[in-house]
Amino acid sequence: MRQKRRKFEPGFKAQVALGAIREKMTTAEIAQKFSVSPNQVAKWKKEFLENSSKAFGKKKKESLEHELESLYSKIGKLEIERDFLKKSLWKTGL
C-alpha cells in the first residue's frame, strides 16, 4: 500500500530553509531534526534564496490589485441594486 504524500506548510519550509542558511548544523542534522530528506532541505534552501527578493516590494502591488478588484465588484453590485430600486419605484409611481 502506498503512503500518503506529506504536505508541508510554507512556514515550516521557511524554518527549515533558515536553519540550513544559518549553517549552525549540517544539512543531514537539520533533515534529521525536522524529519525530512536532506535533498528536500537543500531544495527548500535553494528556493528560499532564489525567492528572497520577492519579500520586498511585490506584496504591496498584489494587495492593491486585490483591493481594487474588490472595490470594482462592490461598485457593480451597488449599480445593480440601484437599477432594481429605480425600476421598483417607477412601477409604483413614486
PDB file of C-alpha atoms in Angstrom:
ATOM      1  CA  MET A   1       0.000   0.000   0.000  1.00  0.00           C
ATOM      2  CA  ARG A   2       1.285   3.464  -0.901  1.00  0.00           C
ATOM      3  CA  GLN A   3       1.970   6.015   1.769  1.00  0.00           C
ATOM      4  CA  LYS A   4       0.147   9.302   1.545  1.00  0.00           C
ATOM      5  CA  ARG A   5       2.323  12.176   0.370  1.00  0.00           C
ATOM      6  CA  ARG A   6       3.278  14.565   3.151  1.00  0.00           C
ATOM      7  CA  LYS A   7       2.459  18.236   2.687  1.00  0.00           C
ATOM      8  CA  PHE A   8       4.355  20.964   4.497  1.00  0.00           C
ATOM      9  CA  GLU A   9       3.195  24.457   5.390  1.00  0.00           C
ATOM     10  CA  PRO A  10       5.167  27.406   3.970  1.00  0.00           C
ATOM     11  CA  GLY A  11       6.135  28.488   7.489  1.00  0.00           C
ATOM     12  CA  PHE A  12       7.669  25.093   8.199  1.00  0.00           C
ATOM     13  CA  LYS A  13       9.585  25.182   4.911  1.00  0.00           C
ATOM     14  CA  ALA A  14      10.913  28.640   5.722  1.00  0.00           C
ATOM     15  CA  GLN A  15      12.006  27.496   9.182  1.00  0.00           C
ATOM     16  CA  VAL A  16      13.921  24.548   7.709  1.00  0.00           C
ATOM     17  CA  ALA A  17      15.458  26.741   4.994  1.00  0.00           C
ATOM     18  CA  LEU A  18      16.569  29.346   7.526  1.00  0.00           C
ATOM     19  CA  GLY A  19      18.150  26.631   9.628  1.00  0.00           C
ATOM     20  CA  ALA A  20      20.083  25.483   6.578  1.00  0.00           C
ATOM     21  CA  ILE A  21      21.127  29.023   5.679  1.00  0.00           C
ATOM     22  CA  ARG A  22      22.464  29.707   9.183  1.00  0.00           C
ATOM     23  CA  GLU A  23      24.777  26.687   8.775  1.00  0.00           C
ATOM     24  CA  LYS A  24      24.995  26.010  12.514  1.00  0.00           C
ATOM     25  CA  MET A  25      24.205  22.353  11.722  1.00  0.00           C
ATOM     26  CA  THR A  26      24.873  20.207   8.702  1.00  0.00           C
ATOM     27  CA  THR A  27      22.142  19.535   6.181  1.00  0.00           C
ATOM     28  CA  ALA A  28      21.879  15.953   7.436  1.00  0.00           C
ATOM     29  CA  GLU A  29      21.421  17.117  11.032  1.00  0.00           C
ATOM     30  CA  ILE A  30      18.727  19.591  10.021  1.00  0.00           C
ATOM     31  CA  ALA A  31      16.977  16.905   7.972  1.00  0.00           C
ATOM     32  CA  GLN A  32      17.025  14.535  10.927  1.00  0.00           C
ATOM     33  CA  LYS A  33      15.816  17.238  13.333  1.00  0.00           C
ATOM     34  CA  PHE A  34      12.811  18.127  11.132  1.00  0.00           C
ATOM     35  CA  SER A  35      12.204  14.565   9.825  1.00  0.00           C
ATOM     36  CA  VAL A  36      12.666  15.416   6.153  1.00  0.00           C
ATOM     37  CA  SER A  37      15.085  14.312   3.452  1.00  0.00           C
ATOM     38  CA  PRO A  38      18.468  16.096   3.161  1.00  0.00           C
ATOM     39  CA  ASN A  39      17.671  16.615  -0.534  1.00  0.00           C
ATOM     40  CA  GLN A  40      14.435  18.348   0.479  1.00  0.00           C
ATOM     41  CA  VAL A  41      16.327  20.639   2.865  1.00  0.00           C
ATOM     42  CA  ALA A  42      18.745  21.606   0.076  1.00  0.00           C
ATOM     43  CA  LYS A  43      15.850  22.199  -2.337  1.00  0.00           C
ATOM     44  CA  TRP A  44      13.973  24.433   0.138  1.00  0.00           C
ATOM     45  CA  LYS A  45      17.174  26.361   0.918  1.00  0.00           C
ATOM     46  CA  LYS A  46      17.802  26.994  -2.791  1.00  0.00           C
ATOM     47  CA  GLU A  47      14.172  28.004  -3.361  1.00  0.00           C
ATOM     48  CA  PHE A  48      14.266  30.322  -0.350  1.00  0.00           C
ATOM     49  CA  LEU A  49      17.399  32.074  -1.572  1.00  0.00           C
ATOM     50  CA  GLU A  50      16.044  32.441  -5.124  1.00  0.00           C
ATOM     51  CA  ASN A  51      12.751  33.945  -3.960  1.00  0.00           C
ATOM     52  CA  SER A  52      14.039  36.084  -1.103  1.00  0.00           C
ATOM     53  CA  SER A  53      13.921  39.234  -3.252  1.00  0.00           C
ATOM     54  CA  LYS A  54      10.137  38.824  -3.610  1.00  0.00           C
ATOM     55  CA  ALA A  55       9.739  39.517   0.101  1.00  0.00           C
ATOM     56  CA  PHE A  56      10.379  43.198  -0.579  1.00  0.00           C
ATOM     57  CA  GLY A  57       8.112  45.061  -2.972  1.00  0.00           C
ATOM     58  CA  LYS A  58       5.537  42.989  -4.825  1.00  0.00           C
ATOM     59  CA  LYS A  59       3.379  42.328  -1.790  1.00  0.00           C
ATOM     60  CA  LYS A  60       2.100  45.886  -1.799  1.00  0.00           C
ATOM     61  CA  LYS A  61       1.224  45.792  -5.507  1.00  0.00           C
ATOM     62  CA  GLU A  62      -0.634  42.488  -5.162  1.00  0.00           C
ATOM     63  CA  SER A  63      -2.641  43.719  -2.190  1.00  0.00           C
ATOM     64  CA  LEU A  64      -3.560  46.917  -4.059  1.00  0.00           C
ATOM     65  CA  GLU A  65      -4.706  44.902  -7.075  1.00  0.00           C
ATOM     66  CA  HIS A  66      -6.812  42.680  -4.851  1.00  0.00           C
ATOM     67  CA  GLU A  67      -8.353  45.708  -3.123  1.00  0.00           C
ATOM     68  CA  LEU A  68      -9.075  47.355  -6.481  1.00  0.00           C
ATOM     69  CA  GLU A  69     -10.782  44.200  -7.751  1.00  0.00           C
ATOM     70  CA  SER A  70     -12.875  44.057  -4.581  1.00  0.00           C
ATOM     71  CA  LEU A  71     -13.941  47.679  -4.986  1.00  0.00           C
ATOM     72  CA  TYR A  72     -14.922  47.175  -8.642  1.00  0.00           C
ATOM     73  CA  SER A  73     -17.100  44.201  -7.704  1.00  0.00           C
ATOM     74  CA  LYS A  74     -18.732  46.255  -4.957  1.00  0.00           C
ATOM     75  CA  ILE A  75     -19.447  49.063  -7.449  1.00  0.00           C
ATOM     76  CA  GLY A  76     -21.067  46.576  -9.826  1.00  0.00           C
ATOM     77  CA  LYS A  77     -23.251  45.193  -7.049  1.00  0.00           C
ATOM     78  CA  LEU A  78     -24.345  48.682  -5.986  1.00  0.00           C
ATOM     79  CA  GLU A  79     -25.221  49.628  -9.575  1.00  0.00           C
ATOM     80  CA  ILE A  80     -27.420  46.538  -9.907  1.00  0.00           C
ATOM     81  CA  GLU A  81     -29.190  47.371  -6.636  1.00  0.00           C
ATOM     82  CA  ARG A  82     -29.682  50.986  -7.734  1.00  0.00           C
ATOM     83  CA  ASP A  83     -31.166  49.945 -11.075  1.00  0.00           C
ATOM     84  CA  PHE A  84     -33.506  47.495  -9.347  1.00  0.00           C
ATOM     85  CA  LEU A  85     -34.709  50.172  -6.933  1.00  0.00           C
ATOM     86  CA  LYS A  86     -35.215  52.681  -9.784  1.00  0.00           C
ATOM     87  CA  LYS A  87     -37.409  50.212 -11.647  1.00  0.00           C
ATOM     88  CA  SER A  88     -39.349  49.345  -8.495  1.00  0.00           C
ATOM     89  CA  LEU A  89     -40.024  52.995  -7.696  1.00  0.00           C
ATOM     90  CA  TRP A  90     -41.047  53.728 -11.296  1.00  0.00           C
ATOM     91  CA  LYS A  91     -43.528  50.816 -11.275  1.00  0.00           C
ATOM     92  CA  THR A  92     -45.126  52.020  -8.023  1.00  0.00           C
ATOM     93  CA  GLY A  93     -45.433  55.546  -9.400  1.00  0.00           C
ATOM     94  CA  LEU A  94     -43.146  57.294  -6.931  1.00  0.00           C
TER      95      LEU A  94
END
